[in-house]
Amino acid sequence: MNCYETLFVVKPTLTEEEITAQIAKVKDVLTNVNAELVAADDMGMRKLAYPVEKNDRGYYTVLFYKANGEAIAEIERNLKINEDIIKFLTVKYSKNKEIAQFDKLVAAANKKATPAAEAKAEEA
């Protein structure tokens, strides 16, 4: 299984619940194609470099996962047909240096997610 990173941008006009549902939908696609989700990084609402579909902003999410090459076509097909996702990019990590960088990114994403989870637990 190869290491992959997929960044996608969700429309800013959606509510917080709808954005969460779109992210969950993409994660479900990963599960359906037997990909192993290693980490997820919700980067939040950010300004786009240029307008896309008349949107100046978008909600960025990065998913780090391990999958077979055939799974990427299905993942990208689902991203293309989803009207609420305005942009996406998939990167494959194959060389040793790239895989080392992938591991660093996964560690950083997991470290970033842990304080957010602890803060939600404290609120509850």
mmCIF file of N, CA and C in Angstrom:
data_model
loop_
_atom_site.group_PDB
_atom_site.id
_atom_site.type_symbol
_atom_site.label_atom_id
_atom_site.label_comp_id
_atom_site.label_asym_id
_atom_site.label_seq_id
_atom_site.Cartn_x
_atom_site.Cartn_y
_atom_site.Cartn_z
ATOM 1 N N MET A 1 0.842 -1.190 0.000
ATOM 2 C CA MET A 1 0.000 0.000 0.000
ATOM 3 C C MET A 1 0.879 1.243 0.000
ATOM 4 N N ASN A 2 0.471 2.213 -0.803
ATOM 5 C CA ASN A 2 1.208 3.458 -0.924
ATOM 6 C C ASN A 2 0.632 4.514 0.012
ATOM 7 N N CYS A 3 1.440 5.518 0.298
ATOM 8 C CA CYS A 3 1.017 6.626 1.156
ATOM 9 C C CYS A 3 0.505 7.764 0.266
ATOM 10 N N TYR A 4 -0.645 8.323 0.642
ATOM 11 C CA TYR A 4 -1.260 9.405 -0.120
ATOM 12 C C TYR A 4 -1.732 10.510 0.812
ATOM 13 N N GLU A 5 -1.826 11.700 0.223
ATOM 14 C CA GLU A 5 -2.390 12.872 0.904
ATOM 15 C C GLU A 5 -3.397 13.480 -0.057
ATOM 16 N N THR A 6 -4.599 13.704 0.401
ATOM 17 C CA THR A 6 -5.604 14.367 -0.426
ATOM 18 C C THR A 6 -6.082 15.615 0.303
ATOM 19 N N LEU A 7 -5.918 16.742 -0.365
ATOM 20 C CA LEU A 7 -6.412 18.010 0.145
ATOM 21 C C LEU A 7 -7.646 18.360 -0.667
ATOM 22 N N PHE A 8 -8.723 18.735 0.002
ATOM 23 C CA PHE A 8 -9.906 19.182 -0.728
ATOM 24 C C PHE A 8 -10.498 20.407 -0.053
ATOM 25 N N VAL A 9 -11.187 21.213 -0.868
ATOM 26 C CA VAL A 9 -11.757 22.476 -0.409
ATOM 27 C C VAL A 9 -13.269 22.401 -0.570
ATOM 28 N N VAL A 10 -13.983 22.621 0.534
ATOM 29 C CA VAL A 10 -15.438 22.595 0.548
ATOM 30 C C VAL A 10 -15.950 24.030 0.418
ATOM 31 N N LYS A 11 -17.088 24.186 -0.247
ATOM 32 C CA LYS A 11 -17.689 25.511 -0.440
ATOM 33 C C LYS A 11 -17.886 26.229 0.894
ATOM 34 N N PRO A 12 -17.631 27.525 0.940
ATOM 35 C CA PRO A 12 -17.782 28.274 2.192
ATOM 36 C C PRO A 12 -19.233 28.607 2.533
ATOM 37 N N THR A 13 -20.148 28.411 1.606
ATOM 38 C CA THR A 13 -21.546 28.771 1.842
ATOM 39 C C THR A 13 -22.294 27.736 2.672
ATOM 40 N N LEU A 14 -21.677 26.584 2.941
ATOM 41 C CA LEU A 14 -22.322 25.532 3.708
ATOM 42 C C LEU A 14 -22.258 25.831 5.202
ATOM 43 N N THR A 15 -23.202 25.276 5.949
ATOM 44 C CA THR A 15 -23.166 25.416 7.400
ATOM 45 C C THR A 15 -22.103 24.484 7.966
ATOM 46 N N GLU A 16 -21.801 24.651 9.233
ATOM 47 C CA GLU A 16 -20.782 23.831 9.885
ATOM 48 C C GLU A 16 -21.154 22.344 9.845
ATOM 49 N N GLU A 17 -22.445 22.052 10.044
ATOM 50 C CA GLU A 17 -22.902 20.659 10.013
ATOM 51 C C GLU A 17 -22.763 20.066 8.615
ATOM 52 N N GLU A 18 -23.068 20.863 7.581
ATOM 53 C CA GLU A 18 -22.958 20.388 6.209
ATOM 54 C C GLU A 18 -21.499 20.152 5.825
ATOM 55 N N ILE A 19 -20.611 21.015 6.293
ATOM 56 C CA ILE A 19 -19.185 20.822 6.030
ATOM 57 C C ILE A 19 -18.702 19.541 6.696
ATOM 58 N N THR A 20 -19.097 19.314 7.929
ATOM 59 C CA THR A 20 -18.740 18.089 8.646
ATOM 60 C C THR A 20 -19.277 16.864 7.911
ATOM 61 N N ALA A 21 -20.485 16.961 7.373
ATOM 62 C CA ALA A 21 -21.076 15.851 6.620
ATOM 63 C C ALA A 21 -20.295 15.569 5.338
ATOM 64 N N GLN A 22 -19.821 16.618 4.662
ATOM 65 C CA GLN A 22 -19.044 16.427 3.439
ATOM 66 C C GLN A 22 -17.705 15.742 3.742
ATOM 67 N N ILE A 23 -17.071 16.142 4.838
ATOM 68 C CA ILE A 23 -15.806 15.521 5.240
ATOM 69 C C ILE A 23 -16.046 14.057 5.589
ATOM 70 N N ALA A 24 -17.131 13.776 6.297
ATOM 71 C CA ALA A 24 -17.469 12.395 6.648
ATOM 72 C C ALA A 24 -17.745 11.567 5.398
ATOM 73 N N LYS A 25 -18.364 12.182 4.399
ATOM 74 C CA LYS A 25 -18.665 11.478 3.153
ATOM 75 C C LYS A 25 -17.371 11.047 2.452
ATOM 76 N N VAL A 26 -16.369 11.923 2.441
ATOM 77 C CA VAL A 26 -15.092 11.586 1.819
ATOM 78 C C VAL A 26 -14.393 10.484 2.623
ATOM 79 N N LYS A 27 -14.466 10.565 3.949
ATOM 80 C CA LYS A 27 -13.875 9.518 4.790
ATOM 81 C C LYS A 27 -14.561 8.175 4.558
ATOM 82 N N ASP A 28 -15.879 8.193 4.317
ATOM 83 C CA ASP A 28 -16.613 6.957 4.020
ATOM 84 C C ASP A 28 -16.130 6.340 2.713
ATOM 85 N N VAL A 29 -15.838 7.185 1.726
ATOM 86 C CA VAL A 29 -15.316 6.679 0.455
ATOM 87 C C VAL A 29 -13.987 5.966 0.691
ATOM 88 N N LEU A 30 -13.137 6.551 1.546
ATOM 89 C CA LEU A 30 -11.858 5.907 1.871
ATOM 90 C C LEU A 30 -12.097 4.534 2.490
ATOM 91 N N THR A 31 -13.060 4.447 3.385
ATOM 92 C CA THR A 31 -13.380 3.170 4.024
ATOM 93 C C THR A 31 -13.889 2.162 3.002
ATOM 94 N N ASN A 32 -14.722 2.618 2.068
ATOM 95 C CA ASN A 32 -15.303 1.734 1.068
ATOM 96 C C ASN A 32 -14.269 1.145 0.105
ATOM 97 N N VAL A 33 -13.171 1.872 -0.137
ATOM 98 C CA VAL A 33 -12.131 1.365 -1.054
ATOM 99 C C VAL A 33 -10.977 0.715 -0.284
ATOM 100 N N ASN A 34 -11.221 0.393 0.982
ATOM 101 C CA ASN A 34 -10.239 -0.291 1.840
ATOM 102 C C ASN A 34 -8.958 0.505 2.043
ATOM 103 N N ALA A 35 -9.078 1.822 2.120
ATOM 104 C CA ALA A 35 -7.931 2.671 2.430
ATOM 105 C C ALA A 35 -7.847 2.835 3.941
ATOM 106 N N GLU A 36 -6.636 2.937 4.448
ATOM 107 C CA GLU A 36 -6.414 3.106 5.886
ATOM 108 C C GLU A 36 -6.155 4.579 6.178
ATOM 109 N N LEU A 37 -7.120 5.239 6.801
ATOM 110 C CA LEU A 37 -6.986 6.652 7.155
ATOM 111 C C LEU A 37 -6.016 6.758 8.327
ATOM 112 N N VAL A 38 -4.895 7.446 8.107
ATOM 113 C CA VAL A 38 -3.861 7.565 9.126
ATOM 114 C C VAL A 38 -4.058 8.830 9.953
ATOM 115 N N ALA A 39 -4.415 9.927 9.281
ATOM 116 C CA ALA A 39 -4.619 11.197 9.988
ATOM 117 C C ALA A 39 -5.495 12.111 9.149
ATOM 118 N N ALA A 40 -6.138 13.052 9.818
ATOM 119 C CA ALA A 40 -6.947 14.069 9.144
ATOM 120 C C ALA A 40 -6.624 15.419 9.771
ATOM 121 N N ASP A 41 -6.535 16.432 8.929
ATOM 122 C CA ASP A 41 -6.215 17.773 9.408
ATOM 123 C C ASP A 41 -7.248 18.743 8.847
ATOM 124 N N ASP A 42 -8.150 19.213 9.706
ATOM 125 C CA ASP A 42 -9.102 20.244 9.305
ATOM 126 C C ASP A 42 -8.414 21.588 9.458
ATOM 127 N N MET A 43 -8.094 22.205 8.341
ATOM 128 C CA MET A 43 -7.362 23.462 8.368
ATOM 129 C C MET A 43 -8.296 24.655 8.540
ATOM 130 N N GLY A 44 -9.580 24.434 8.330
ATOM 131 C CA GLY A 44 -10.553 25.492 8.554
ATOM 132 C C GLY A 44 -10.781 26.362 7.330
ATOM 133 N N MET A 45 -11.501 27.451 7.551
ATOM 134 C CA MET A 45 -11.845 28.377 6.475
ATOM 135 C C MET A 45 -10.632 29.238 6.152
ATOM 136 N N ARG A 46 -10.293 29.266 4.871
ATOM 137 C CA ARG A 46 -9.133 30.042 4.421
ATOM 138 C C ARG A 46 -9.451 30.752 3.114
ATOM 139 N N LYS A 47 -8.662 31.765 2.837
ATOM 140 C CA LYS A 47 -8.805 32.505 1.591
ATOM 141 C C LYS A 47 -8.147 31.714 0.472
ATOM 142 N N LEU A 48 -8.821 31.638 -0.673
ATOM 143 C CA LEU A 48 -8.265 30.968 -1.841
ATOM 144 C C LEU A 48 -7.298 31.901 -2.565
ATOM 145 N N ALA A 49 -6.354 31.336 -3.288
ATOM 146 C CA ALA A 49 -5.388 32.140 -4.025
ATOM 147 C C ALA A 49 -6.065 32.904 -5.163
ATOM 148 N N TYR A 50 -7.115 32.311 -5.716
ATOM 149 C CA TYR A 50 -7.879 32.944 -6.785
ATOM 150 C C TYR A 50 -9.320 32.447 -6.682
ATOM 151 N N PRO A 51 -10.277 33.216 -7.192
ATOM 152 C CA PRO A 51 -11.680 32.786 -7.082
ATOM 153 C C PRO A 51 -11.932 31.476 -7.832
ATOM 154 N N VAL A 52 -12.654 30.573 -7.181
ATOM 155 C CA VAL A 52 -13.049 29.305 -7.789
ATOM 156 C C VAL A 52 -14.566 29.217 -7.685
ATOM 157 N N GLU A 53 -15.231 29.093 -8.830
ATOM 158 C CA GLU A 53 -16.694 29.063 -8.868
ATOM 159 C C GLU A 53 -17.288 30.243 -8.095
ATOM 160 N N LYS A 54 -16.685 31.412 -8.265
ATOM 161 C CA LYS A 54 -17.110 32.673 -7.634
ATOM 162 C C LYS A 54 -16.968 32.666 -6.117
ATOM 163 N N ASN A 55 -16.134 31.792 -5.579
ATOM 164 C CA ASN A 55 -15.865 31.743 -4.138
ATOM 165 C C ASN A 55 -14.447 32.248 -3.881
ATOM 166 N N ASP A 56 -14.311 33.146 -2.896
ATOM 167 C CA ASP A 56 -12.997 33.658 -2.513
ATOM 168 C C ASP A 56 -12.406 32.890 -1.339
ATOM 169 N N ARG A 57 -13.248 32.113 -0.642
ATOM 170 C CA ARG A 57 -12.818 31.370 0.536
ATOM 171 C C ARG A 57 -13.268 29.922 0.399
ATOM 172 N N GLY A 58 -12.719 29.069 1.248
ATOM 173 C CA GLY A 58 -13.130 27.673 1.256
ATOM 174 C C GLY A 58 -12.667 26.999 2.531
ATOM 175 N N TYR A 59 -13.297 25.866 2.861
ATOM 176 C CA TYR A 59 -12.943 25.105 4.059
ATOM 177 C C TYR A 59 -11.984 23.999 3.639
ATOM 178 N N TYR A 60 -10.735 24.088 4.101
ATOM 179 C CA TYR A 60 -9.684 23.157 3.707
ATOM 180 C C TYR A 60 -9.618 21.965 4.660
ATOM 181 N N THR A 61 -9.453 20.778 4.080
ATOM 182 C CA THR A 61 -9.247 19.557 4.852
ATOM 183 C C THR A 61 -8.198 18.714 4.145
ATOM 184 N N VAL A 62 -7.285 18.133 4.914
ATOM 185 C CA VAL A 62 -6.259 17.247 4.372
ATOM 186 C C VAL A 62 -6.433 15.880 5.023
ATOM 187 N N LEU A 63 -6.459 14.843 4.190
ATOM 188 C CA LEU A 63 -6.540 13.468 4.682
ATOM 189 C C LEU A 63 -5.264 12.739 4.308
ATOM 190 N N PHE A 64 -4.644 12.086 5.278
ATOM 191 C CA PHE A 64 -3.458 11.270 5.053
ATOM 192 C C PHE A 64 -3.884 9.817 5.178
ATOM 193 N N TYR A 65 -3.567 9.001 4.161
ATOM 194 C CA TYR A 65 -4.028 7.618 4.182
ATOM 195 C C TYR A 65 -3.110 6.714 3.381
ATOM 196 N N LYS A 66 -3.294 5.416 3.574
ATOM 197 C CA LYS A 66 -2.564 4.398 2.827
ATOM 198 C C LYS A 66 -3.592 3.609 2.028
ATOM 199 N N ALA A 67 -3.307 3.435 0.732
ATOM 200 C CA ALA A 67 -4.261 2.752 -0.142
ATOM 201 C C ALA A 67 -3.539 2.147 -1.337
ATOM 202 N N ASN A 68 -4.242 1.288 -2.043
ATOM 203 C CA ASN A 68 -3.743 0.752 -3.302
ATOM 204 C C ASN A 68 -3.962 1.782 -4.397
ATOM 205 N N GLY A 69 -3.219 1.686 -5.473
ATOM 206 C CA GLY A 69 -3.319 2.647 -6.562
ATOM 207 C C GLY A 69 -4.695 2.699 -7.204
ATOM 208 N N GLU A 70 -5.387 1.539 -7.274
ATOM 209 C CA GLU A 70 -6.703 1.499 -7.913
ATOM 210 C C GLU A 70 -7.731 2.302 -7.127
ATOM 211 N N ALA A 71 -7.525 2.447 -5.837
ATOM 212 C CA ALA A 71 -8.486 3.151 -4.985
ATOM 213 C C ALA A 71 -8.516 4.649 -5.289
ATOM 214 N N ILE A 72 -7.419 5.201 -5.767
ATOM 215 C CA ILE A 72 -7.327 6.644 -6.003
ATOM 216 C C ILE A 72 -8.335 7.089 -7.061
ATOM 217 N N ALA A 73 -8.516 6.281 -8.097
ATOM 218 C CA ALA A 73 -9.468 6.637 -9.150
ATOM 219 C C ALA A 73 -10.878 6.769 -8.581
ATOM 220 N N GLU A 74 -11.268 5.868 -7.694
ATOM 221 C CA GLU A 74 -12.601 5.920 -7.090
ATOM 222 C C GLU A 74 -12.737 7.115 -6.145
ATOM 223 N N ILE A 75 -11.692 7.385 -5.377
ATOM 224 C CA ILE A 75 -11.723 8.529 -4.454
ATOM 225 C C ILE A 75 -11.866 9.831 -5.244
ATOM 226 N N GLU A 76 -11.054 10.002 -6.283
ATOM 227 C CA GLU A 76 -11.109 11.227 -7.073
ATOM 228 C C GLU A 76 -12.416 11.334 -7.858
ATOM 229 N N ARG A 77 -12.972 10.207 -8.297
ATOM 230 C CA ARG A 77 -14.262 10.236 -8.998
ATOM 231 C C ARG A 77 -15.338 10.803 -8.071
ATOM 232 N N ASN A 78 -15.335 10.357 -6.817
ATOM 233 C CA ASN A 78 -16.316 10.860 -5.850
ATOM 234 C C ASN A 78 -16.104 12.337 -5.547
ATOM 235 N N LEU A 79 -14.857 12.783 -5.507
ATOM 236 C CA LEU A 79 -14.585 14.204 -5.268
ATOM 237 C C LEU A 79 -15.054 15.046 -6.456
ATOM 238 N N LYS A 80 -14.898 14.519 -7.677
ATOM 239 C CA LYS A 80 -15.311 15.259 -8.879
ATOM 240 C C LYS A 80 -16.822 15.433 -8.957
ATOM 241 N N ILE A 81 -17.573 14.401 -8.581
ATOM 242 C CA ILE A 81 -19.031 14.485 -8.747
ATOM 243 C C ILE A 81 -19.719 15.198 -7.585
ATOM 244 N N ASN A 82 -18.986 15.465 -6.513
ATOM 245 C CA ASN A 82 -19.552 16.169 -5.369
ATOM 246 C C ASN A 82 -19.542 17.669 -5.664
ATOM 247 N N GLU A 83 -20.730 18.258 -5.770
ATOM 248 C CA GLU A 83 -20.844 19.671 -6.127
ATOM 249 C C GLU A 83 -20.398 20.611 -5.011
ATOM 250 N N ASP A 84 -20.316 20.126 -3.779
ATOM 251 C CA ASP A 84 -19.928 20.974 -2.659
ATOM 252 C C ASP A 84 -18.419 21.055 -2.484
ATOM 253 N N ILE A 85 -17.659 20.272 -3.235
ATOM 254 C CA ILE A 85 -16.198 20.328 -3.190
ATOM 255 C C ILE A 85 -15.733 21.066 -4.435
ATOM 256 N N ILE A 86 -15.039 22.201 -4.212
ATOM 257 C CA ILE A 86 -14.678 23.043 -5.348
ATOM 258 C C ILE A 86 -13.274 22.766 -5.881
ATOM 259 N N LYS A 87 -12.406 22.188 -5.076
ATOM 260 C CA LYS A 87 -11.049 21.859 -5.505
ATOM 261 C C LYS A 87 -10.557 20.653 -4.731
ATOM 262 N N PHE A 88 -9.653 19.877 -5.337
ATOM 263 C CA PHE A 88 -8.984 18.801 -4.615
ATOM 264 C C PHE A 88 -7.652 18.497 -5.274
ATOM 265 N N LEU A 89 -6.771 17.887 -4.500
ATOM 266 C CA LEU A 89 -5.445 17.516 -4.989
ATOM 267 C C LEU A 89 -4.993 16.276 -4.229
ATOM 268 N N THR A 90 -4.494 15.286 -4.971
ATOM 269 C CA THR A 90 -3.981 14.070 -4.346
ATOM 270 C C THR A 90 -2.490 13.964 -4.641
ATOM 271 N N VAL A 91 -1.702 13.685 -3.601
ATOM 272 C CA VAL A 91 -0.254 13.556 -3.724
ATOM 273 C C VAL A 91 0.145 12.161 -3.268
ATOM 274 N N LYS A 92 1.002 11.508 -4.056
ATOM 275 C CA LYS A 92 1.499 10.172 -3.709
ATOM 276 C C LYS A 92 2.915 10.304 -3.153
ATOM 277 N N TYR A 93 3.168 9.645 -2.045
ATOM 278 C CA TYR A 93 4.501 9.612 -1.443
ATOM 279 C C TYR A 93 5.083 8.225 -1.709
ATOM 280 N N SER A 94 6.193 8.171 -2.485
ATOM 281 C CA SER A 94 6.726 6.859 -2.842
ATOM 282 C C SER A 94 8.193 6.671 -2.466
ATOM 283 N N LYS A 95 8.999 7.706 -2.544
ATOM 284 C CA LYS A 95 10.427 7.575 -2.229
ATOM 285 C C LYS A 95 10.640 7.627 -0.720
ATOM 286 N N ASN A 96 11.793 7.141 -0.274
ATOM 287 C CA ASN A 96 12.075 7.074 1.164
ATOM 288 C C ASN A 96 12.012 8.444 1.834
ATOM 289 N N LYS A 97 12.590 9.468 1.190
ATOM 290 C CA LYS A 97 12.541 10.815 1.765
ATOM 291 C C LYS A 97 11.107 11.327 1.824
ATOM 292 N N GLU A 98 10.326 11.016 0.787
ATOM 293 C CA GLU A 98 8.931 11.453 0.768
ATOM 294 C C GLU A 98 8.125 10.764 1.866
ATOM 295 N N ILE A 99 8.387 9.471 2.077
ATOM 296 C CA ILE A 99 7.670 8.726 3.118
ATOM 297 C C ILE A 99 8.046 9.256 4.505
ATOM 298 N N ALA A 100 9.300 9.636 4.683
ATOM 299 C CA ALA A 100 9.713 10.235 5.954
ATOM 300 C C ALA A 100 8.966 11.549 6.184
ATOM 301 N N GLN A 101 8.811 12.338 5.129
ATOM 302 C CA GLN A 101 8.054 13.594 5.232
ATOM 303 C C GLN A 101 6.580 13.305 5.517
ATOM 304 N N PHE A 102 6.035 12.266 4.883
ATOM 305 C CA PHE A 102 4.650 11.848 5.127
ATOM 306 C C PHE A 102 4.457 11.523 6.604
ATOM 307 N N ASP A 103 5.402 10.772 7.188
ATOM 308 C CA ASP A 103 5.311 10.417 8.604
ATOM 309 C C ASP A 103 5.339 11.657 9.493
ATOM 310 N N LYS A 104 6.167 12.653 9.130
ATOM 311 C CA LYS A 104 6.215 13.900 9.899
ATOM 312 C C LYS A 104 4.882 14.642 9.817
ATOM 313 N N LEU A 105 4.299 14.696 8.624
ATOM 314 C CA LEU A 105 3.016 15.377 8.447
ATOM 315 C C LEU A 105 1.915 14.682 9.226
ATOM 316 N N VAL A 106 1.932 13.350 9.222
ATOM 317 C CA VAL A 106 0.929 12.578 9.969
ATOM 318 C C VAL A 106 1.082 12.846 11.462
ATOM 319 N N ALA A 107 2.319 12.851 11.948
ATOM 320 C CA ALA A 107 2.562 13.111 13.366
ATOM 321 C C ALA A 107 2.081 14.512 13.744
ATOM 322 N N ALA A 108 2.345 15.486 12.888
ATOM 323 C CA ALA A 108 1.913 16.859 13.163
ATOM 324 C C ALA A 108 0.387 16.962 13.156
ATOM 325 N N ALA A 109 -0.267 16.286 12.212
ATOM 326 C CA ALA A 109 -1.729 16.327 12.140
ATOM 327 C C ALA A 109 -2.349 15.650 13.352
ATOM 328 N N ASN A 110 -1.783 14.526 13.780
ATOM 329 C CA ASN A 110 -2.307 13.835 14.955
ATOM 330 C C ASN A 110 -2.080 14.650 16.218
ATOM 331 N N LYS A 111 -0.940 15.325 16.300
ATOM 332 C CA LYS A 111 -0.636 16.167 17.464
ATOM 333 C C LYS A 111 -1.591 17.356 17.516
ATOM 334 N N LYS A 112 -1.901 17.916 16.347
ATOM 335 C CA LYS A 112 -2.815 19.048 16.263
ATOM 336 C C LYS A 112 -4.243 18.621 16.613
ATOM 337 N N ALA A 113 -4.618 17.404 16.239
ATOM 338 C CA ALA A 113 -5.978 16.912 16.493
ATOM 339 C C ALA A 113 -6.188 16.563 17.967
ATOM 340 N N THR A 114 -5.149 16.125 18.647
ATOM 341 C CA THR A 114 -5.282 15.708 20.045
ATOM 342 C C THR A 114 -5.694 16.858 20.958
ATOM 343 N N PRO A 115 -5.072 18.046 20.908
ATOM 344 C CA PRO A 115 -5.534 19.135 21.779
ATOM 345 C C PRO A 115 -6.977 19.553 21.479
ATOM 346 N N ALA A 116 -7.391 19.501 20.216
ATOM 347 C CA ALA A 116 -8.762 19.857 19.865
ATOM 348 C C ALA A 116 -9.738 18.858 20.472
ATOM 349 N N ALA A 117 -9.388 17.586 20.458
ATOM 350 C CA ALA A 117 -10.253 16.569 21.048
ATOM 351 C C ALA A 117 -10.335 16.737 22.562
ATOM 352 N N GLU A 118 -9.209 17.083 23.182
ATOM 353 C CA GLU A 118 -9.198 17.290 24.629
ATOM 354 C C GLU A 118 -10.032 18.514 25.012
ATOM 355 N N ALA A 119 -9.995 19.565 24.188
ATOM 356 C CA ALA A 119 -10.770 20.765 24.467
ATOM 357 C C ALA A 119 -12.262 20.489 24.372
ATOM 358 N N LYS A 120 -12.669 19.657 23.403
ATOM 359 C CA LYS A 120 -14.075 19.286 23.280
ATOM 360 C C LYS A 120 -14.509 18.454 24.466
ATOM 361 N N ALA A 121 -13.629 17.590 24.960
ATOM 362 C CA ALA A 121 -13.961 16.745 26.108
ATOM 363 C C ALA A 121 -14.131 17.592 27.366
ATOM 364 N N GLU A 122 -13.315 18.634 27.504
ATOM 365 C CA GLU A 122 -13.416 19.516 28.663
ATOM 366 C C GLU A 122 -14.710 20.320 28.637
ATOM 367 N N GLU A 123 -15.172 20.715 27.434
ATOM 368 C CA GLU A 123 -16.413 21.483 27.308
ATOM 369 C C GLU A 123 -17.612 20.648 27.703
ATOM 370 N N ALA A 124 -17.556 19.369 27.403
ATOM 371 C CA ALA A 124 -18.705 18.483 27.663
ATOM 372 C C ALA A 124 -18.824 18.133 29.103
#
